[in-house]
PDB file of C-alpha atoms in Angstrom:
ATOM      1  CA  UNK A   1     -73.281  65.245 115.862  1.00 53.00           C
ATOM      2  CA  UNK A   2     -70.154  64.774 114.079  1.00 72.00           C
ATOM      3  CA  UNK A   3     -70.436  64.870 110.114  1.00 89.00           C
ATOM      4  CA  UNK A   4     -69.179  62.487 107.571  1.00 93.00           C
ATOM      5  CA  UNK A   5     -65.360  61.836 108.171  1.00 94.00           C
ATOM      6  CA  UNK A   6     -62.930  60.978 105.596  1.00 96.00           C
ATOM      7  CA  UNK A   7     -59.263  60.280 105.872  1.00 96.00           C
ATOM      8  CA  UNK A   8     -56.787  60.851 104.626  1.00 96.00           C
ATOM      9  CA  UNK A   9     -57.603  64.264 103.309  1.00 95.00           C
ATOM     10  CA  UNK A  10     -54.774  64.156 100.872  1.00 96.00           C
ATOM     11  CA  UNK A  11     -53.096  61.044  99.529  1.00 97.00           C
ATOM     12  CA  UNK A  12     -50.168  60.794  97.052  1.00 98.00           C
ATOM     13  CA  UNK A  13     -49.391  57.563  95.408  1.00 98.00           C
ATOM     14  CA  UNK A  14     -46.936  56.424  92.797  1.00 97.00           C
ATOM     15  CA  UNK A  15     -48.225  54.442  89.869  1.00 97.00           C
ATOM     16  CA  UNK A  16     -48.792  50.854  90.714  1.00 97.00           C
ATOM     17  CA  UNK A  17     -49.363  51.397  94.472  1.00 98.00           C
ATOM     18  CA  UNK A  18     -52.574  50.778  96.298  1.00 98.00           C
ATOM     19  CA  UNK A  19     -54.792  53.480  97.659  1.00 98.00           C
ATOM     20  CA  UNK A  20     -57.119  53.055 100.610  1.00 98.00           C
ATOM     21  CA  UNK A  21     -59.740  55.756 101.293  1.00 98.00           C
ATOM     22  CA  UNK A  22     -61.607  55.727 104.551  1.00 98.00           C
ATOM     23  CA  UNK A  23     -65.253  56.999 105.187  1.00 97.00           C
ATOM     24  CA  UNK A  24     -66.996  57.078 108.613  1.00 96.00           C
ATOM     25  CA  UNK A  25     -70.744  57.991 108.051  1.00 95.00           C
ATOM     26  CA  UNK A  26     -72.749  60.234 110.271  1.00 92.00           C
ATOM     27  CA  UNK A  27     -73.980  58.629 113.432  1.00 90.00           C
ATOM     28  CA  UNK A  28     -77.241  56.713 112.871  1.00 86.00           C
ATOM     29  CA  UNK A  29     -76.624  56.482 109.051  1.00 89.00           C
ATOM     30  CA  UNK A  30     -76.320  53.053 107.514  1.00 89.00           C
ATOM     31  CA  UNK A  31     -76.228  54.006 103.793  1.00 91.00           C
ATOM     32  CA  UNK A  32     -72.897  55.014 102.334  1.00 94.00           C
ATOM     33  CA  UNK A  33     -72.180  56.268  98.717  1.00 95.00           C
ATOM     34  CA  UNK A  34     -68.918  56.950  97.175  1.00 97.00           C
ATOM     35  CA  UNK A  35     -68.488  59.565  94.392  1.00 96.00           C
ATOM     36  CA  UNK A  36     -65.559  60.645  92.223  1.00 96.00           C
ATOM     37  CA  UNK A  37     -64.950  64.173  90.936  1.00 92.00           C
ATOM     38  CA  UNK A  38     -62.481  64.589  88.132  1.00 88.00           C
ATOM     39  CA  UNK A  39     -61.006  68.026  87.657  1.00 81.00           C
ATOM     40  CA  UNK A  40     -63.425  70.439  86.197  1.00 75.00           C
ATOM     41  CA  UNK A  41     -66.182  67.885  86.445  1.00 79.00           C
ATOM     42  CA  UNK A  42     -69.290  67.160  88.466  1.00 82.00           C
ATOM     43  CA  UNK A  43     -69.454  64.152  90.771  1.00 91.00           C
ATOM     44  CA  UNK A  44     -70.040  60.686  89.391  1.00 94.00           C
ATOM     45  CA  UNK A  45     -71.603  57.995  91.319  1.00 94.00           C
ATOM     46  CA  UNK A  46     -69.348  54.978  92.013  1.00 96.00           C
ATOM     47  CA  UNK A  47     -71.086  52.635  94.582  1.00 95.00           C
ATOM     48  CA  UNK A  48     -73.705  52.425  97.242  1.00 93.00           C
ATOM     49  CA  UNK A  49     -73.286  50.258 100.340  1.00 93.00           C
ATOM     50  CA  UNK A  50     -75.221  49.241 103.452  1.00 91.00           C
ATOM     51  CA  UNK A  51     -73.676  47.452 106.220  1.00 88.00           C
ATOM     52  CA  UNK A  52     -71.880  44.505 104.824  1.00 88.00           C
ATOM     53  CA  UNK A  53     -73.575  44.616 101.590  1.00 93.00           C
ATOM     54  CA  UNK A  54     -72.916  46.304  98.272  1.00 94.00           C
ATOM     55  CA  UNK A  55     -76.307  47.248  96.815  1.00 90.00           C
ATOM     56  CA  UNK A  56     -75.320  49.153  93.591  1.00 90.00           C
ATOM     57  CA  UNK A  57     -71.758  49.208  92.115  1.00 93.00           C
ATOM     58  CA  UNK A  58     -72.897  50.172  88.709  1.00 91.00           C
ATOM     59  CA  UNK A  59     -70.506  53.186  88.693  1.00 92.00           C
ATOM     60  CA  UNK A  60     -67.417  51.395  89.698  1.00 95.00           C
ATOM     61  CA  UNK A  61     -64.597  50.691  87.200  1.00 94.00           C
ATOM     62  CA  UNK A  62     -64.665  46.951  86.516  1.00 90.00           C
ATOM     63  CA  UNK A  63     -61.017  46.433  87.515  1.00 94.00           C
ATOM     64  CA  UNK A  64     -58.689  47.610  90.345  1.00 97.00           C
ATOM     65  CA  UNK A  65     -61.663  49.264  92.360  1.00 97.00           C
ATOM     66  CA  UNK A  66     -63.343  47.647  95.306  1.00 97.00           C
ATOM     67  CA  UNK A  67     -65.495  49.027  98.157  1.00 97.00           C
ATOM     68  CA  UNK A  68     -66.588  47.540 101.461  1.00 96.00           C
ATOM     69  CA  UNK A  69     -68.659  48.490 104.375  1.00 95.00           C
ATOM     70  CA  UNK A  70     -68.046  46.089 107.271  1.00 92.00           C
ATOM     71  CA  UNK A  71     -70.189  45.520 110.210  1.00 89.00           C
ATOM     72  CA  UNK A  72     -67.671  47.368 112.529  1.00 89.00           C
ATOM     73  CA  UNK A  73     -65.528  50.217 111.197  1.00 91.00           C
ATOM     74  CA  UNK A  74     -65.461  52.687 108.429  1.00 95.00           C
ATOM     75  CA  UNK A  75     -66.412  52.170 104.753  1.00 97.00           C
ATOM     76  CA  UNK A  76     -63.175  51.541 102.716  1.00 98.00           C
ATOM     77  CA  UNK A  77     -62.726  52.335  98.924  1.00 98.00           C
ATOM     78  CA  UNK A  78     -59.686  50.443  97.632  1.00 98.00           C
ATOM     79  CA  UNK A  79     -57.831  51.257  94.420  1.00 98.00           C
ATOM     80  CA  UNK A  80     -55.193  48.747  93.351  1.00 97.00           C
ATOM     81  CA  UNK A  81     -52.251  49.507  91.012  1.00 97.00           C
ATOM     82  CA  UNK A  82     -53.282  53.234  90.629  1.00 97.00           C
ATOM     83  CA  UNK A  83     -52.672  54.910  87.480  1.00 96.00           C
ATOM     84  CA  UNK A  84     -52.522  58.651  86.657  1.00 94.00           C
ATOM     85  CA  UNK A  85     -56.191  58.707  85.536  1.00 93.00           C
ATOM     86  CA  UNK A  86     -57.332  57.800  89.030  1.00 96.00           C
ATOM     87  CA  UNK A  87     -56.111  61.338  90.372  1.00 96.00           C
ATOM     88  CA  UNK A  88     -59.270  62.888  91.436  1.00 96.00           C
ATOM     89  CA  UNK A  89     -61.309  63.903  94.564  1.00 94.00           C
ATOM     90  CA  UNK A  90     -63.153  61.032  96.054  1.00 97.00           C
ATOM     91  CA  UNK A  91     -66.254  61.907  98.316  1.00 95.00           C
ATOM     92  CA  UNK A  92     -68.226  59.769 100.578  1.00 96.00           C
ATOM     93  CA  UNK A  93     -71.803  60.593 101.465  1.00 94.00           C
ATOM     94  CA  UNK A  94     -74.164  58.965 103.932  1.00 93.00           C
ATOM     95  CA  UNK A  95     -77.800  59.023 104.514  1.00 89.00           C
ATOM     96  CA  UNK A  96     -80.420  57.790 107.095  1.00 85.00           C
ATOM     97  CA  UNK A  97     -82.499  56.176 104.447  1.00 75.00           C
ATOM     98  CA  UNK A  98     -83.170  56.285 100.821  1.00 63.00           C
ATOM     99  CA  UNK A  99     -86.348  57.554  99.069  1.00 62.00           C
ATOM    100  CA  UNK A 100     -85.193  61.206  98.704  1.00 58.00           C
ATOM    101  CA  UNK A 101     -83.389  61.399 101.999  1.00 70.00           C
ATOM    102  CA  UNK A 102     -80.444  63.831 101.459  1.00 82.00           C
ATOM    103  CA  UNK A 103     -77.045  62.586 101.242  1.00 88.00           C
ATOM    104  CA  UNK A 104     -74.393  64.270 103.749  1.00 91.00           C
ATOM    105  CA  UNK A 105     -71.028  64.516 102.124  1.00 93.00           C
ATOM    106  CA  UNK A 106     -67.680  64.239 103.689  1.00 94.00           C
ATOM    107  CA  UNK A 107     -64.899  66.654 102.884  1.00 92.00           C
ATOM    108  CA  UNK A 108     -63.287  64.333 100.363  1.00 94.00           C
ATOM    109  CA  UNK A 109     -59.970  62.626  99.824  1.00 96.00           C
ATOM    110  CA  UNK A 110     -57.893  64.147  97.125  1.00 95.00           C
ATOM    111  CA  UNK A 111     -55.735  61.367  95.482  1.00 97.00           C
ATOM    112  CA  UNK A 112     -52.759  62.319  93.400  1.00 97.00           C
ATOM    113  CA  UNK A 113     -50.937  59.680  91.443  1.00 97.00           C
ATOM    114  CA  UNK A 114     -47.377  60.440  90.460  1.00 96.00           C
TER     115      UNK A 114
ATOM    116  CA  UNK B   1     -80.826  57.155  82.573  1.00 75.00           C
ATOM    117  CA  UNK B   2     -81.130  60.438  84.284  1.00 80.00           C
ATOM    118  CA  UNK B   3     -79.070  63.471  83.071  1.00 87.00           C
ATOM    119  CA  UNK B   4     -78.648  66.941  84.471  1.00 92.00           C
ATOM    120  CA  UNK B   5     -77.762  69.908  82.432  1.00 94.00           C
ATOM    121  CA  UNK B   6     -76.206  73.106  83.966  1.00 95.00           C
ATOM    122  CA  UNK B   7     -75.799  75.268  80.978  1.00 91.00           C
ATOM    123  CA  UNK B   8     -73.732  77.993  82.619  1.00 94.00           C
ATOM    124  CA  UNK B   9     -70.312  76.843  83.587  1.00 93.00           C
ATOM    125  CA  UNK B  10     -69.484  80.257  85.200  1.00 96.00           C
ATOM    126  CA  UNK B  11     -71.791  83.186  86.301  1.00 97.00           C
ATOM    127  CA  UNK B  12     -70.150  86.537  87.215  1.00 97.00           C
ATOM    128  CA  UNK B  13     -72.232  88.844  89.259  1.00 97.00           C
ATOM    129  CA  UNK B  14     -71.748  91.892  91.381  1.00 97.00           C
ATOM    130  CA  UNK B  15     -72.432  91.936  95.140  1.00 97.00           C
ATOM    131  CA  UNK B  16     -76.120  92.559  96.183  1.00 97.00           C
ATOM    132  CA  UNK B  17     -77.381  91.680  92.636  1.00 97.00           C
ATOM    133  CA  UNK B  18     -79.809  88.884  91.919  1.00 97.00           C
ATOM    134  CA  UNK B  19     -78.574  85.632  90.419  1.00 97.00           C
ATOM    135  CA  UNK B  20     -80.317  82.688  88.862  1.00 97.00           C
ATOM    136  CA  UNK B  21     -78.418  79.395  88.221  1.00 98.00           C
ATOM    137  CA  UNK B  22     -80.050  77.185  85.698  1.00 97.00           C
ATOM    138  CA  UNK B  23     -80.604  73.423  85.933  1.00 96.00           C
ATOM    139  CA  UNK B  24     -82.554  71.220  83.733  1.00 95.00           C
ATOM    140  CA  UNK B  25     -83.167  67.392  84.142  1.00 91.00           C
ATOM    141  CA  UNK B  26     -84.143  64.749  81.747  1.00 88.00           C
ATOM    142  CA  UNK B  27     -86.664  62.487  83.402  1.00 72.00           C
ATOM    143  CA  UNK B  28     -90.376  62.546  82.722  1.00 65.00           C
ATOM    144  CA  UNK B  29     -91.035  61.211  86.197  1.00 67.00           C
ATOM    145  CA  UNK B  30     -90.394  63.925  88.767  1.00 63.00           C
ATOM    146  CA  UNK B  31     -87.516  62.716  90.792  1.00 72.00           C
ATOM    147  CA  UNK B  32     -86.096  64.170  93.928  1.00 85.00           C
ATOM    148  CA  UNK B  33     -83.918  67.272  93.141  1.00 89.00           C
ATOM    149  CA  UNK B  34     -81.125  68.892  95.031  1.00 92.00           C
ATOM    150  CA  UNK B  35     -78.812  71.861  95.029  1.00 96.00           C
ATOM    151  CA  UNK B  36     -75.449  71.531  96.604  1.00 95.00           C
ATOM    152  CA  UNK B  37     -72.670  74.022  97.188  1.00 95.00           C
ATOM    153  CA  UNK B  38     -68.945  73.383  97.186  1.00 92.00           C
ATOM    154  CA  UNK B  39     -66.484  75.802  98.557  1.00 90.00           C
ATOM    155  CA  UNK B  40     -62.910  75.543  97.470  1.00 84.00           C
ATOM    156  CA  UNK B  41     -61.336  72.329  98.602  1.00 77.00           C
ATOM    157  CA  UNK B  42     -64.351  71.359 100.700  1.00 82.00           C
ATOM    158  CA  UNK B  43     -67.013  68.753 100.512  1.00 85.00           C
ATOM    159  CA  UNK B  44     -70.575  69.422  99.264  1.00 90.00           C
ATOM    160  CA  UNK B  45     -73.165  71.158 101.440  1.00 93.00           C
ATOM    161  CA  UNK B  46     -76.830  70.824 100.880  1.00 92.00           C
ATOM    162  CA  UNK B  47     -78.541  74.078 100.105  1.00 95.00           C
ATOM    163  CA  UNK B  48     -82.057  72.673  99.450  1.00 93.00           C
ATOM    164  CA  UNK B  49     -84.121  69.873  98.121  1.00 90.00           C
ATOM    165  CA  UNK B  50     -87.342  69.177  96.236  1.00 88.00           C
ATOM    166  CA  UNK B  51     -89.297  66.045  97.209  1.00 80.00           C
ATOM    167  CA  UNK B  52     -92.809  66.461  95.394  1.00 75.00           C
ATOM    168  CA  UNK B  53     -94.153  68.929  97.964  1.00 73.00           C
ATOM    169  CA  UNK B  54     -94.454  72.710  97.299  1.00 81.00           C
ATOM    170  CA  UNK B  55     -92.845  73.693  93.932  1.00 86.00           C
ATOM    171  CA  UNK B  56     -91.016  76.608  95.454  1.00 93.00           C
ATOM    172  CA  UNK B  57     -88.370  75.321  97.849  1.00 92.00           C
ATOM    173  CA  UNK B  58     -86.542  77.472 100.359  1.00 94.00           C
ATOM    174  CA  UNK B  59     -83.013  76.670 101.441  1.00 93.00           C
ATOM    175  CA  UNK B  60     -80.235  77.943 103.427  1.00 93.00           C
ATOM    176  CA  UNK B  61     -78.344  81.225 103.052  1.00 92.00           C
ATOM    177  CA  UNK B  62     -81.287  82.950 101.394  1.00 95.00           C
ATOM    178  CA  UNK B  63     -81.296  80.617  98.332  1.00 97.00           C
ATOM    179  CA  UNK B  64     -84.631  79.318  96.917  1.00 96.00           C
ATOM    180  CA  UNK B  65     -85.473  77.021  93.791  1.00 96.00           C
ATOM    181  CA  UNK B  66     -88.544  76.456  91.855  1.00 94.00           C
ATOM    182  CA  UNK B  67     -89.440  73.075  90.486  1.00 91.00           C
ATOM    183  CA  UNK B  68     -91.090  73.390  86.929  1.00 90.00           C
ATOM    184  CA  UNK B  69     -92.372  70.100  85.752  1.00 86.00           C
ATOM    185  CA  UNK B  70     -93.453  71.286  82.166  1.00 87.00           C
ATOM    186  CA  UNK B  71     -89.959  72.722  81.550  1.00 89.00           C
ATOM    187  CA  UNK B  72     -88.206  69.935  83.708  1.00 90.00           C
ATOM    188  CA  UNK B  73     -86.187  72.664  85.328  1.00 93.00           C
ATOM    189  CA  UNK B  74     -85.135  73.373  88.917  1.00 94.00           C
ATOM    190  CA  UNK B  75     -83.404  76.710  88.779  1.00 97.00           C
ATOM    191  CA  UNK B  76     -81.731  78.317  91.796  1.00 97.00           C
ATOM    192  CA  UNK B  77     -82.260  81.933  92.805  1.00 97.00           C
ATOM    193  CA  UNK B  78     -81.086  84.385  95.327  1.00 97.00           C
ATOM    194  CA  UNK B  79     -82.333  87.983  95.328  1.00 97.00           C
ATOM    195  CA  UNK B  80     -79.163  89.461  96.609  1.00 97.00           C
ATOM    196  CA  UNK B  81     -75.798  87.756  96.618  1.00 97.00           C
ATOM    197  CA  UNK B  82     -72.776  88.308  98.933  1.00 96.00           C
ATOM    198  CA  UNK B  83     -69.040  87.909  98.314  1.00 96.00           C
ATOM    199  CA  UNK B  84     -69.202  84.727 100.574  1.00 95.00           C
ATOM    200  CA  UNK B  85     -71.555  83.069  97.984  1.00 96.00           C
ATOM    201  CA  UNK B  86     -68.733  82.673  95.601  1.00 96.00           C
ATOM    202  CA  UNK B  87     -68.503  78.940  95.153  1.00 96.00           C
ATOM    203  CA  UNK B  88     -69.354  76.051  92.880  1.00 94.00           C
ATOM    204  CA  UNK B  89     -73.002  75.055  92.687  1.00 96.00           C
ATOM    205  CA  UNK B  90     -74.210  71.661  91.777  1.00 95.00           C
ATOM    206  CA  UNK B  91     -77.649  70.554  90.782  1.00 95.00           C
ATOM    207  CA  UNK B  92     -78.339  66.809  91.324  1.00 92.00           C
ATOM    208  CA  UNK B  93     -81.269  64.468  90.649  1.00 89.00           C
ATOM    209  CA  UNK B  94     -81.956  61.023  92.106  1.00 85.00           C
ATOM    210  CA  UNK B  95     -81.889  57.919  89.948  1.00 79.00           C
ATOM    211  CA  UNK B  96     -82.710  54.284  90.600  1.00 67.00           C
ATOM    212  CA  UNK B  97     -85.905  52.584  91.752  1.00 63.00           C
ATOM    213  CA  UNK B  98     -84.853  53.242  95.305  1.00 63.00           C
ATOM    214  CA  UNK B  99     -83.513  56.597  94.571  1.00 63.00           C
ATOM    215  CA  UNK B 100     -80.100  55.712  95.817  1.00 71.00           C
ATOM    216  CA  UNK B 101     -77.847  57.510  93.547  1.00 84.00           C
ATOM    217  CA  UNK B 102     -77.475  61.081  92.792  1.00 89.00           C
ATOM    218  CA  UNK B 103     -76.705  62.213  89.227  1.00 90.00           C
ATOM    219  CA  UNK B 104     -74.941  65.493  89.253  1.00 93.00           C
ATOM    220  CA  UNK B 105     -74.679  68.269  86.650  1.00 93.00           C
ATOM    221  CA  UNK B 106     -71.255  69.695  85.771  1.00 92.00           C
ATOM    222  CA  UNK B 107     -71.591  72.516  88.098  1.00 93.00           C
ATOM    223  CA  UNK B 108     -71.800  76.366  87.726  1.00 96.00           C
ATOM    224  CA  UNK B 109     -69.138  78.496  89.382  1.00 95.00           C
ATOM    225  CA  UNK B 110     -70.606  81.679  90.919  1.00 97.00           C
ATOM    226  CA  UNK B 111     -68.211  84.567  91.037  1.00 97.00           C
ATOM    227  CA  UNK B 112     -69.307  87.456  93.148  1.00 97.00           C
ATOM    228  CA  UNK B 113     -67.351  90.618  92.918  1.00 96.00           C
ATOM    229  CA  UNK B 114     -67.619  94.006  94.901  1.00 95.00           C
TER     230      UNK B 114
END
């Protein structure tokens, strides 16, 4: 059973460009979470999605960031007009359900904004 | 809102010595608790979880953690560490009525030397 897949693993963008991060959950998992890890910090929750629905986006910056989890295909985290402060590792996790079910993490996408 | 405190940012220890990594959480309602390990440039791997069953939880790689409700703690222990245990360790707690999000501590870097 393949784990959570994320691509690309590394992404370099110039200021003002768009960044698209993809996440394929584990087989059978319909819950997807995105977290951001800034240098020397822990992970911070961004958004929780189920298929075609955003359930909780309380951790998402109000502007430039969006996420989706379509019926078919991977979940996408999109960052428009990136700035240097967006440089971080972005992790996707998936779970089979909530209520304490563990979240399985992907290897992350390391975004560098130059 | 939940918060997680990992007081030790770094713990140096010699190989085969015991180790304890401390974690305290803020909620008065026992949530679900997790310990994750992150090796350099990798995603997070679940070590163990507490879901209101036994207070002593055994995980992978010889780690265990004890849930202490009165002290709101969930410290991670290993009786004898190996060089390969060198990594970043994160304590996390669920938040939200559906326990969707994880709130992470800032992490503890375990450095095992020969």
